[in-house]
Amino acid sequence: MKKATRQIQIGNVKIGGGAPCSVQSMCSTDTRDVSATLAQIGRLAEAGCELVRCAVLDMDAAEALGKIKAQSPMPVIADIHFDYKLALKVLAGGIDGLRLNPGNIGERWKVAEVVQAAAERRVPIRIGVNAGSLEKELLQKYGHPTAEAMVESALGHVRILEELGYDQIKISLKASDVMKTVSAYRLLSDAVDYPLHIGITEAGTIFSGTIKSSVGLGILLADGIGDTMRVSLTGDPVDEVRVGFEILKALGIRQRGINFVSCPTCGRCQINLIHVAEEVEKRLRGIDKPLTVAVMGCVVNGPGEAREADVGIAGGRGEGLLFRHGEIVRKVPENELADALVAEVLEAVKGE
């Protein structure tokens, strides 16, 4: 059961309160380069991204973000540290959300100005705690960036906003250590009902980062924790979105795009299954219809899995059977399997 949380809204995307867990990413471009940033946002949108965050390092970036927001196909969140004037600038420019920690903005009156401007526009603020940048006094208290230290940091920032009468809040607690992150979110989830943004920060490259993120986010989502998520990878942010949806898909939380089933291959396989599977997956990547497609290599499990899929193939000796909705369509030579399966999927998509 998903934990009940308050609902906020970032642009047209609802977070928490029964809304589906949204998938977001962060631009890797220089925000001051409007055209490059919008091009990357466009690719993220094509992959299904629902929210995008941009770094605001200086006033030039804050100015540019207003232009980006005006042309973005999805809500834009400003990532700001230290300088309250940057927050005021992006708020005036129509930004949809802020990511900042009130505690590092400085004097209380500066935070109050930001909160007032955000309240006037109903712009939510994400408190983002990172194990790598905890307050010195908490590190002295706990000795290390523990889960408890991260939660205490988050609650301290929340208290500042609550004392200023603001409750349009979401919170994140991120560490590169998977189980530390899980522990921190579990503790925080018991302490507050604000929506939670989940992620494993500095997770690594596409290979290692996908594994860490899948384990950590999978545990949290299975616990019912998580209202929006970002998979942090050292690579193209489009891959973050693809991995995010695959995690949600694997847990049965959201279904977007192809649910791809393929066997690991063994000595019984008599077709070049790896080539066929990779080719089919690549060519179907742009489809957002929730279909199950199976690419199976032998007569043991192949026919059963292919029959249960919306469209599938089961390999034999130099050929394979093509299935659609449990029925055999025809027998296909090995060199035509990828083309035949892709064509059948596209026909299925048209018929949906």
mmCIF file of C-alpha atoms in Angstrom:
data_model
loop_
_atom_site.group_PDB
_atom_site.id
_atom_site.type_symbol
_atom_site.label_atom_id
_atom_site.label_comp_id
_atom_site.label_asym_id
_atom_site.label_seq_id
_atom_site.Cartn_x
_atom_site.Cartn_y
_atom_site.Cartn_z
ATOM 1 C CA MET A 1 0.000 0.000 0.000
ATOM 2 C CA LYS A 2 1.361 3.395 -0.970
ATOM 3 C CA LYS A 3 1.712 5.734 1.956
ATOM 4 C CA ALA A 4 -0.766 8.608 1.905
ATOM 5 C CA THR A 5 0.950 11.971 1.506
ATOM 6 C CA ARG A 6 -0.181 15.523 0.975
ATOM 7 C CA GLN A 7 -0.602 16.606 -2.624
ATOM 8 C CA ILE A 8 1.244 19.468 -4.271
ATOM 9 C CA GLN A 9 1.271 20.519 -7.894
ATOM 10 C CA ILE A 10 4.264 21.488 -10.023
ATOM 11 C CA GLY A 11 2.961 23.041 -13.196
ATOM 12 C CA ASN A 12 0.371 20.553 -14.413
ATOM 13 C CA VAL A 13 1.923 17.560 -12.594
ATOM 14 C CA LYS A 14 0.412 16.425 -9.304
ATOM 15 C CA ILE A 15 2.787 14.996 -6.706
ATOM 16 C CA GLY A 16 1.559 12.889 -3.790
ATOM 17 C CA GLY A 17 -1.999 12.487 -2.590
ATOM 18 C CA GLY A 18 -2.664 9.391 -4.671
ATOM 19 C CA ALA A 19 -1.096 10.701 -7.887
ATOM 20 C CA PRO A 20 1.162 8.222 -9.712
ATOM 21 C CA CYS A 21 4.883 8.423 -9.007
ATOM 22 C CA SER A 22 6.259 10.824 -11.593
ATOM 23 C CA VAL A 23 9.598 10.450 -13.376
ATOM 24 C CA GLN A 24 11.923 13.411 -13.639
ATOM 25 C CA SER A 25 15.463 14.260 -14.663
ATOM 26 C CA MET A 26 17.940 17.134 -14.638
ATOM 27 C CA CYS A 27 19.511 18.883 -17.607
ATOM 28 C CA SER A 28 23.262 18.457 -18.012
ATOM 29 C CA THR A 29 23.533 21.495 -20.269
ATOM 30 C CA ASP A 30 24.679 24.980 -19.278
ATOM 31 C CA THR A 31 21.383 26.658 -18.375
ATOM 32 C CA ARG A 32 22.667 29.892 -19.905
ATOM 33 C CA ASP A 33 22.596 28.130 -23.288
ATOM 34 C CA VAL A 34 18.871 28.326 -23.950
ATOM 35 C CA SER A 35 18.820 26.464 -27.271
ATOM 36 C CA ALA A 36 20.957 23.544 -26.041
ATOM 37 C CA THR A 37 18.906 23.229 -22.872
ATOM 38 C CA LEU A 38 15.599 23.270 -24.752
ATOM 39 C CA ALA A 39 16.929 20.657 -27.189
ATOM 40 C CA GLN A 40 17.797 18.368 -24.292
ATOM 41 C CA ILE A 41 14.418 18.997 -22.647
ATOM 42 C CA GLY A 42 12.784 18.017 -25.937
ATOM 43 C CA ARG A 43 14.627 14.685 -25.957
ATOM 44 C CA LEU A 44 13.680 14.116 -22.331
ATOM 45 C CA ALA A 45 10.027 14.788 -23.160
ATOM 46 C CA GLU A 46 10.139 12.246 -25.990
ATOM 47 C CA ALA A 47 11.403 9.658 -23.480
ATOM 48 C CA GLY A 48 8.440 10.381 -21.193
ATOM 49 C CA CYS A 49 10.062 12.737 -18.666
ATOM 50 C CA GLU A 50 7.420 14.625 -16.696
ATOM 51 C CA LEU A 51 9.482 17.186 -14.757
ATOM 52 C CA VAL A 52 12.890 18.669 -15.487
ATOM 53 C CA ARG A 53 15.332 20.503 -13.220
ATOM 54 C CA CYS A 54 17.943 23.027 -14.290
ATOM 55 C CA ALA A 55 20.929 24.331 -12.340
ATOM 56 C CA VAL A 56 20.925 28.078 -11.635
ATOM 57 C CA LEU A 57 24.513 29.069 -10.938
ATOM 58 C CA ASP A 58 24.252 32.818 -11.499
ATOM 59 C CA MET A 59 21.936 35.617 -12.571
ATOM 60 C CA ASP A 60 22.559 34.952 -16.279
ATOM 61 C CA ALA A 61 21.294 31.401 -15.765
ATOM 62 C CA ALA A 62 18.300 32.721 -13.831
ATOM 63 C CA GLU A 63 17.470 35.060 -16.726
ATOM 64 C CA ALA A 64 17.831 32.246 -19.249
ATOM 65 C CA LEU A 65 15.619 29.932 -17.229
ATOM 66 C CA GLY A 66 12.638 32.218 -17.748
ATOM 67 C CA LYS A 67 13.059 31.825 -21.516
ATOM 68 C CA ILE A 68 13.489 28.067 -21.140
ATOM 69 C CA LYS A 69 10.383 27.773 -18.978
ATOM 70 C CA ALA A 70 8.330 29.706 -21.549
ATOM 71 C CA GLN A 71 9.159 27.150 -24.261
ATOM 72 C CA SER A 72 9.453 23.928 -22.255
ATOM 73 C CA PRO A 73 6.962 21.119 -22.958
ATOM 74 C CA MET A 74 7.037 20.129 -19.272
ATOM 75 C CA PRO A 75 7.243 21.873 -15.880
ATOM 76 C CA VAL A 76 10.672 23.272 -15.014
ATOM 77 C CA ILE A 77 12.262 23.274 -11.559
ATOM 78 C CA ALA A 78 15.110 25.619 -10.601
ATOM 79 C CA ASP A 79 18.007 24.173 -8.612
ATOM 80 C CA ILE A 80 19.387 26.927 -6.388
ATOM 81 C CA HIS A 81 21.915 27.164 -3.586
ATOM 82 C CA PHE A 82 23.029 30.030 -1.352
ATOM 83 C CA ASP A 83 21.767 33.095 -3.274
ATOM 84 C CA TYR A 84 18.183 34.075 -2.483
ATOM 85 C CA LYS A 85 18.196 36.643 -5.334
ATOM 86 C CA LEU A 86 18.436 33.797 -7.845
ATOM 87 C CA ALA A 87 15.298 32.262 -6.351
ATOM 88 C CA LEU A 88 13.438 35.566 -6.555
ATOM 89 C CA LYS A 89 14.520 35.987 -10.175
ATOM 90 C CA VAL A 90 13.336 32.576 -11.367
ATOM 91 C CA LEU A 91 10.078 32.949 -9.457
ATOM 92 C CA ALA A 92 9.452 36.225 -11.255
ATOM 93 C CA GLY A 93 10.259 34.402 -14.501
ATOM 94 C CA GLY A 94 7.443 31.905 -13.967
ATOM 95 C CA ILE A 95 9.319 28.850 -12.739
ATOM 96 C CA ASP A 96 7.184 25.868 -11.672
ATOM 97 C CA GLY A 97 9.226 24.611 -8.701
ATOM 98 C CA LEU A 98 12.244 25.352 -6.549
ATOM 99 C CA ARG A 99 14.863 23.017 -5.164
ATOM 100 C CA LEU A 100 16.675 24.720 -2.320
ATOM 101 C CA ASN A 101 17.529 24.307 1.324
ATOM 102 C CA PRO A 102 16.333 27.251 3.437
ATOM 103 C CA GLY A 103 19.218 26.693 5.829
ATOM 104 C CA ASN A 104 21.867 27.615 3.246
ATOM 105 C CA ILE A 105 20.086 30.705 1.928
ATOM 106 C CA GLY A 106 21.338 32.825 4.802
ATOM 107 C CA GLU A 107 19.506 35.253 7.080
ATOM 108 C CA ARG A 108 15.903 34.551 7.985
ATOM 109 C CA TRP A 109 14.607 37.607 6.119
ATOM 110 C CA LYS A 110 16.083 36.283 2.871
ATOM 111 C CA VAL A 111 14.273 32.984 3.292
ATOM 112 C CA ALA A 112 11.072 34.851 4.140
ATOM 113 C CA GLU A 113 11.287 36.844 0.905
ATOM 114 C CA VAL A 114 11.678 33.668 -1.139
ATOM 115 C CA VAL A 115 8.814 31.955 0.667
ATOM 116 C CA GLN A 116 6.531 34.957 0.196
ATOM 117 C CA ALA A 117 7.274 35.063 -3.537
ATOM 118 C CA ALA A 118 6.747 31.291 -3.828
ATOM 119 C CA ALA A 119 3.485 31.486 -1.864
ATOM 120 C CA GLU A 120 2.110 34.209 -4.117
ATOM 121 C CA ARG A 121 2.649 31.933 -7.106
ATOM 122 C CA ARG A 122 1.873 28.597 -5.369
ATOM 123 C CA VAL A 123 5.320 27.317 -6.357
ATOM 124 C CA PRO A 124 6.378 24.251 -4.314
ATOM 125 C CA ILE A 125 9.785 24.048 -2.699
ATOM 126 C CA ARG A 126 11.783 20.823 -2.529
ATOM 127 C CA ILE A 127 14.069 20.489 0.427
ATOM 128 C CA GLY A 128 16.921 18.401 -0.928
ATOM 129 C CA VAL A 129 19.259 16.875 1.634
ATOM 130 C CA ASN A 130 22.409 15.219 0.329
ATOM 131 C CA ALA A 131 24.751 13.108 2.450
ATOM 132 C CA GLY A 132 27.709 14.846 0.849
ATOM 133 C CA SER A 133 26.729 18.323 2.006
ATOM 134 C CA LEU A 134 25.307 18.003 5.513
ATOM 135 C CA GLU A 135 25.660 20.848 7.997
ATOM 136 C CA LYS A 136 28.907 20.832 9.995
ATOM 137 C CA GLU A 137 27.109 20.690 13.340
ATOM 138 C CA LEU A 138 25.272 17.512 12.295
ATOM 139 C CA LEU A 139 28.487 15.877 11.152
ATOM 140 C CA GLN A 140 30.023 16.750 14.526
ATOM 141 C CA LYS A 141 26.988 15.360 16.328
ATOM 142 C CA TYR A 142 26.748 12.067 14.431
ATOM 143 C CA GLY A 143 30.359 11.670 13.294
ATOM 144 C CA HIS A 144 29.279 10.695 9.761
ATOM 145 C CA PRO A 145 26.412 11.500 7.384
ATOM 146 C CA THR A 146 24.116 8.852 8.879
ATOM 147 C CA ALA A 147 20.473 8.299 7.989
ATOM 148 C CA GLU A 148 19.493 9.947 11.266
ATOM 149 C CA ALA A 149 21.656 12.981 10.493
ATOM 150 C CA MET A 150 20.051 13.344 7.069
ATOM 151 C CA VAL A 151 16.558 13.209 8.557
ATOM 152 C CA GLU A 152 17.439 15.746 11.240
ATOM 153 C CA SER A 153 18.782 18.064 8.542
ATOM 154 C CA ALA A 154 15.591 17.734 6.489
ATOM 155 C CA LEU A 155 13.325 18.347 9.471
ATOM 156 C CA GLY A 156 15.340 21.431 10.387
ATOM 157 C CA HIS A 157 14.805 22.890 6.912
ATOM 158 C CA VAL A 158 11.120 21.925 6.999
ATOM 159 C CA ARG A 159 10.724 23.708 10.326
ATOM 160 C CA ILE A 160 11.980 26.957 8.807
ATOM 161 C CA LEU A 161 9.340 26.833 6.070
ATOM 162 C CA GLU A 162 6.581 25.781 8.463
ATOM 163 C CA GLU A 163 7.398 28.657 10.809
ATOM 164 C CA LEU A 164 6.949 30.959 7.815
ATOM 165 C CA GLY A 165 3.533 29.399 7.199
ATOM 166 C CA TYR A 166 4.489 27.504 4.060
ATOM 167 C CA ASP A 167 3.442 23.912 3.416
ATOM 168 C CA GLN A 168 3.918 23.456 -0.336
ATOM 169 C CA ILE A 169 6.882 21.221 0.366
ATOM 170 C CA LYS A 170 8.418 18.019 -0.902
ATOM 171 C CA ILE A 171 11.552 16.434 0.518
ATOM 172 C CA SER A 172 14.446 14.307 -0.683
ATOM 173 C CA LEU A 173 17.188 12.514 1.254
ATOM 174 C CA LYS A 174 19.894 11.203 -1.036
ATOM 175 C CA ALA A 175 23.141 9.334 -0.523
ATOM 176 C CA SER A 176 25.295 7.183 -2.792
ATOM 177 C CA ASP A 177 24.970 4.378 -0.215
ATOM 178 C CA VAL A 178 21.824 2.450 -1.120
ATOM 179 C CA MET A 179 20.821 1.136 2.293
ATOM 180 C CA LYS A 180 21.638 4.424 4.043
ATOM 181 C CA THR A 181 19.287 6.139 1.627
ATOM 182 C CA VAL A 182 16.581 3.534 2.214
ATOM 183 C CA SER A 183 16.919 3.873 5.995
ATOM 184 C CA ALA A 184 16.736 7.664 5.808
ATOM 185 C CA TYR A 185 13.567 7.642 3.707
ATOM 186 C CA ARG A 186 11.911 5.096 5.975
ATOM 187 C CA LEU A 187 12.631 7.258 9.023
ATOM 188 C CA LEU A 188 11.418 10.403 7.291
ATOM 189 C CA SER A 189 8.285 8.731 5.943
ATOM 190 C CA ASP A 190 7.303 7.864 9.526
ATOM 191 C CA ALA A 191 7.906 11.447 10.638
ATOM 192 C CA VAL A 192 6.118 13.551 7.975
ATOM 193 C CA ASP A 193 3.336 13.333 5.432
ATOM 194 C CA TYR A 194 4.922 15.626 2.863
ATOM 195 C CA PRO A 195 5.425 14.065 -0.582
ATOM 196 C CA LEU A 196 8.850 12.502 -1.031
ATOM 197 C CA HIS A 197 11.184 12.773 -4.013
ATOM 198 C CA ILE A 198 13.287 9.601 -4.053
ATOM 199 C CA GLY A 199 16.629 8.807 -5.631
ATOM 200 C CA ILE A 200 20.099 7.388 -5.076
ATOM 201 C CA THR A 201 22.525 10.230 -5.678
ATOM 202 C CA GLU A 202 25.903 9.835 -7.372
ATOM 203 C CA ALA A 203 24.806 6.302 -8.222
ATOM 204 C CA GLY A 204 27.401 5.878 -10.967
ATOM 205 C CA THR A 205 27.535 5.104 -14.660
ATOM 206 C CA ILE A 206 24.632 3.685 -16.628
ATOM 207 C CA PHE A 207 25.568 0.115 -15.643
ATOM 208 C CA SER A 208 26.366 0.479 -11.932
ATOM 209 C CA GLY A 209 23.990 3.398 -11.412
ATOM 210 C CA THR A 210 21.057 1.513 -12.883
ATOM 211 C CA ILE A 211 21.690 -1.397 -10.535
ATOM 212 C CA LYS A 212 22.028 0.770 -7.417
ATOM 213 C CA SER A 213 18.984 2.842 -8.335
ATOM 214 C CA SER A 214 16.874 -0.189 -9.153
ATOM 215 C CA VAL A 215 17.686 -1.811 -5.821
ATOM 216 C CA GLY A 216 17.239 1.302 -3.683
ATOM 217 C CA LEU A 217 14.209 2.759 -5.408
ATOM 218 C CA GLY A 218 12.675 -0.680 -5.791
ATOM 219 C CA ILE A 219 12.829 -1.232 -2.028
ATOM 220 C CA LEU A 220 11.311 2.171 -1.275
ATOM 221 C CA LEU A 221 8.560 1.909 -3.873
ATOM 222 C CA ALA A 222 7.687 -1.600 -2.671
ATOM 223 C CA ASP A 223 7.423 -0.079 0.823
ATOM 224 C CA GLY A 224 4.933 2.450 -0.540
ATOM 225 C CA ILE A 225 7.423 5.324 -0.320
ATOM 226 C CA GLY A 226 7.991 7.687 -3.241
ATOM 227 C CA ASP A 227 5.834 10.302 -4.967
ATOM 228 C CA THR A 228 8.317 11.414 -7.626
ATOM 229 C CA MET A 229 11.712 10.031 -8.572
ATOM 230 C CA ARG A 230 14.952 10.707 -10.370
ATOM 231 C CA VAL A 231 17.458 8.047 -11.364
ATOM 232 C CA SER A 232 20.859 9.758 -11.144
ATOM 233 C CA LEU A 233 23.281 8.423 -13.767
ATOM 234 C CA THR A 234 26.632 9.583 -15.097
ATOM 235 C CA GLY A 235 25.521 9.793 -18.694
ATOM 236 C CA ASP A 236 22.763 11.042 -20.957
ATOM 237 C CA PRO A 237 19.806 12.152 -18.784
ATOM 238 C CA VAL A 238 17.452 10.494 -21.282
ATOM 239 C CA ASP A 239 18.701 7.170 -19.899
ATOM 240 C CA GLU A 240 17.637 8.296 -16.414
ATOM 241 C CA VAL A 241 14.057 8.573 -17.648
ATOM 242 C CA ARG A 242 14.112 5.206 -19.403
ATOM 243 C CA VAL A 243 15.484 3.470 -16.309
ATOM 244 C CA GLY A 244 12.953 5.239 -14.094
ATOM 245 C CA PHE A 245 10.015 3.958 -16.086
ATOM 246 C CA GLU A 246 11.518 0.468 -16.222
ATOM 247 C CA ILE A 247 11.724 0.423 -12.405
ATOM 248 C CA LEU A 248 8.086 1.488 -12.084
ATOM 249 C CA LYS A 249 7.096 -1.009 -14.764
ATOM 250 C CA ALA A 250 8.905 -3.896 -13.065
ATOM 251 C CA LEU A 251 6.995 -3.179 -9.840
ATOM 252 C CA GLY A 252 3.654 -2.930 -11.642
ATOM 253 C CA ILE A 253 3.248 0.683 -10.476
ATOM 254 C CA ARG A 254 3.101 2.312 -13.911
ATOM 255 C CA GLN A 255 2.993 0.869 -17.385
ATOM 256 C CA ARG A 256 4.570 2.982 -20.106
ATOM 257 C CA GLY A 257 6.112 1.575 -23.234
ATOM 258 C CA ILE A 258 7.206 -1.949 -24.040
ATOM 259 C CA ASN A 259 7.516 -4.542 -21.285
ATOM 260 C CA PHE A 260 10.351 -6.466 -22.886
ATOM 261 C CA VAL A 261 10.735 -10.179 -22.095
ATOM 262 C CA SER A 262 13.700 -12.138 -23.445
ATOM 263 C CA CYS A 263 15.425 -15.301 -22.329
ATOM 264 C CA PRO A 264 19.047 -15.352 -21.132
ATOM 265 C CA THR A 265 20.006 -17.862 -23.856
ATOM 266 C CA CYS A 266 21.537 -21.281 -23.258
ATOM 267 C CA GLY A 267 22.864 -24.233 -25.228
ATOM 268 C CA ARG A 268 19.355 -25.059 -26.466
ATOM 269 C CA CYS A 269 19.075 -21.777 -28.383
ATOM 270 C CA GLN A 270 19.474 -22.263 -32.147
ATOM 271 C CA ILE A 271 19.022 -18.703 -33.381
ATOM 272 C CA ASN A 272 21.115 -15.562 -32.820
ATOM 273 C CA LEU A 273 18.775 -14.446 -30.070
ATOM 274 C CA ILE A 274 21.002 -11.700 -28.658
ATOM 275 C CA HIS A 275 21.086 -9.906 -32.001
ATOM 276 C CA VAL A 276 17.328 -10.236 -32.493
ATOM 277 C CA ALA A 277 16.517 -9.100 -28.952
ATOM 278 C CA GLU A 278 18.809 -6.053 -29.097
ATOM 279 C CA GLU A 279 17.522 -5.058 -32.516
ATOM 280 C CA VAL A 280 13.868 -5.356 -31.501
ATOM 281 C CA GLU A 281 14.333 -3.457 -28.236
ATOM 282 C CA LYS A 282 16.172 -0.635 -30.005
ATOM 283 C CA ARG A 283 13.557 -0.293 -32.735
ATOM 284 C CA LEU A 284 10.622 -0.298 -30.298
ATOM 285 C CA ARG A 285 12.150 2.208 -27.870
ATOM 286 C CA GLY A 286 9.955 5.099 -28.993
ATOM 287 C CA ILE A 287 6.643 3.312 -28.390
ATOM 288 C CA ASP A 288 4.793 4.443 -25.274
ATOM 289 C CA LYS A 289 1.886 1.980 -25.466
ATOM 290 C CA PRO A 290 2.044 -0.557 -22.604
ATOM 291 C CA LEU A 291 2.579 -3.801 -24.535
ATOM 292 C CA THR A 292 4.430 -6.970 -23.521
ATOM 293 C CA VAL A 293 6.816 -8.219 -26.200
ATOM 294 C CA ALA A 294 8.667 -11.528 -25.829
ATOM 295 C CA VAL A 295 11.805 -12.628 -27.671
ATOM 296 C CA MET A 296 12.439 -16.237 -26.710
ATOM 297 C CA GLY A 297 15.096 -18.610 -27.962
ATOM 298 C CA CYS A 298 14.034 -22.240 -27.568
ATOM 299 C CA VAL A 299 11.151 -24.683 -27.409
ATOM 300 C CA VAL A 300 11.209 -25.177 -23.605
ATOM 301 C CA ASN A 301 9.966 -21.836 -22.208
ATOM 302 C CA GLY A 302 9.699 -19.962 -25.493
ATOM 303 C CA PRO A 303 6.207 -20.893 -26.668
ATOM 304 C CA GLY A 304 4.686 -20.307 -23.232
ATOM 305 C CA GLU A 305 6.233 -16.860 -22.752
ATOM 306 C CA ALA A 306 5.525 -15.829 -26.359
ATOM 307 C CA ARG A 307 1.930 -16.976 -26.026
ATOM 308 C CA GLU A 308 1.402 -14.936 -22.843
ATOM 309 C CA ALA A 309 2.851 -11.777 -24.405
ATOM 310 C CA ASP A 310 0.883 -9.392 -26.592
ATOM 311 C CA VAL A 311 3.370 -10.166 -29.369
ATOM 312 C CA GLY A 312 6.252 -12.610 -29.257
ATOM 313 C CA ILE A 313 8.525 -15.036 -31.017
ATOM 314 C CA ALA A 314 9.719 -18.470 -29.949
ATOM 315 C CA GLY A 315 12.895 -19.638 -31.681
ATOM 316 C CA GLY A 316 13.571 -23.028 -33.231
ATOM 317 C CA ARG A 317 16.315 -24.303 -35.540
ATOM 318 C CA GLY A 318 17.067 -21.324 -37.792
ATOM 319 C CA GLU A 319 13.501 -20.044 -37.543
ATOM 320 C CA GLY A 320 10.837 -19.036 -35.058
ATOM 321 C CA LEU A 321 7.118 -18.919 -34.431
ATOM 322 C CA LEU A 322 5.472 -15.495 -34.363
ATOM 323 C CA PHE A 323 2.672 -15.117 -31.792
ATOM 324 C CA ARG A 324 0.071 -12.409 -31.269
ATOM 325 C CA HIS A 325 -2.314 -12.481 -28.317
ATOM 326 C CA GLY A 326 -1.637 -16.158 -27.715
ATOM 327 C CA GLU A 327 -2.168 -17.330 -31.276
ATOM 328 C CA ILE A 328 0.467 -18.458 -33.779
ATOM 329 C CA VAL A 329 0.567 -16.004 -36.671
ATOM 330 C CA ARG A 330 3.150 -17.779 -38.836
ATOM 331 C CA LYS A 331 6.582 -19.379 -38.992
ATOM 332 C CA VAL A 332 9.391 -16.919 -39.795
ATOM 333 C CA PRO A 333 12.979 -17.552 -41.008
ATOM 334 C CA GLU A 334 15.689 -16.436 -38.559
ATOM 335 C CA ASN A 335 16.927 -13.578 -40.740
ATOM 336 C CA GLU A 336 13.398 -12.079 -40.810
ATOM 337 C CA LEU A 337 12.495 -12.508 -37.122
ATOM 338 C CA ALA A 338 13.340 -8.968 -35.972
ATOM 339 C CA ASP A 339 11.518 -7.337 -38.895
ATOM 340 C CA ALA A 340 8.483 -9.587 -38.493
ATOM 341 C CA LEU A 341 8.211 -9.008 -34.748
ATOM 342 C CA VAL A 342 8.599 -5.229 -35.035
ATOM 343 C CA ALA A 343 5.993 -5.095 -37.822
ATOM 344 C CA GLU A 344 3.557 -7.140 -35.736
ATOM 345 C CA VAL A 345 4.061 -4.868 -32.728
ATOM 346 C CA LEU A 346 3.422 -1.783 -34.832
ATOM 347 C CA GLU A 347 0.216 -3.374 -36.108
ATOM 348 C CA ALA A 348 -0.795 -4.129 -32.521
ATOM 349 C CA VAL A 349 -0.134 -0.506 -31.542
ATOM 350 C CA LYS A 350 -2.386 0.707 -34.355
ATOM 351 C CA GLY A 351 -5.150 -1.585 -33.174
ATOM 352 C CA GLU A 352 -5.027 -0.378 -29.545
#
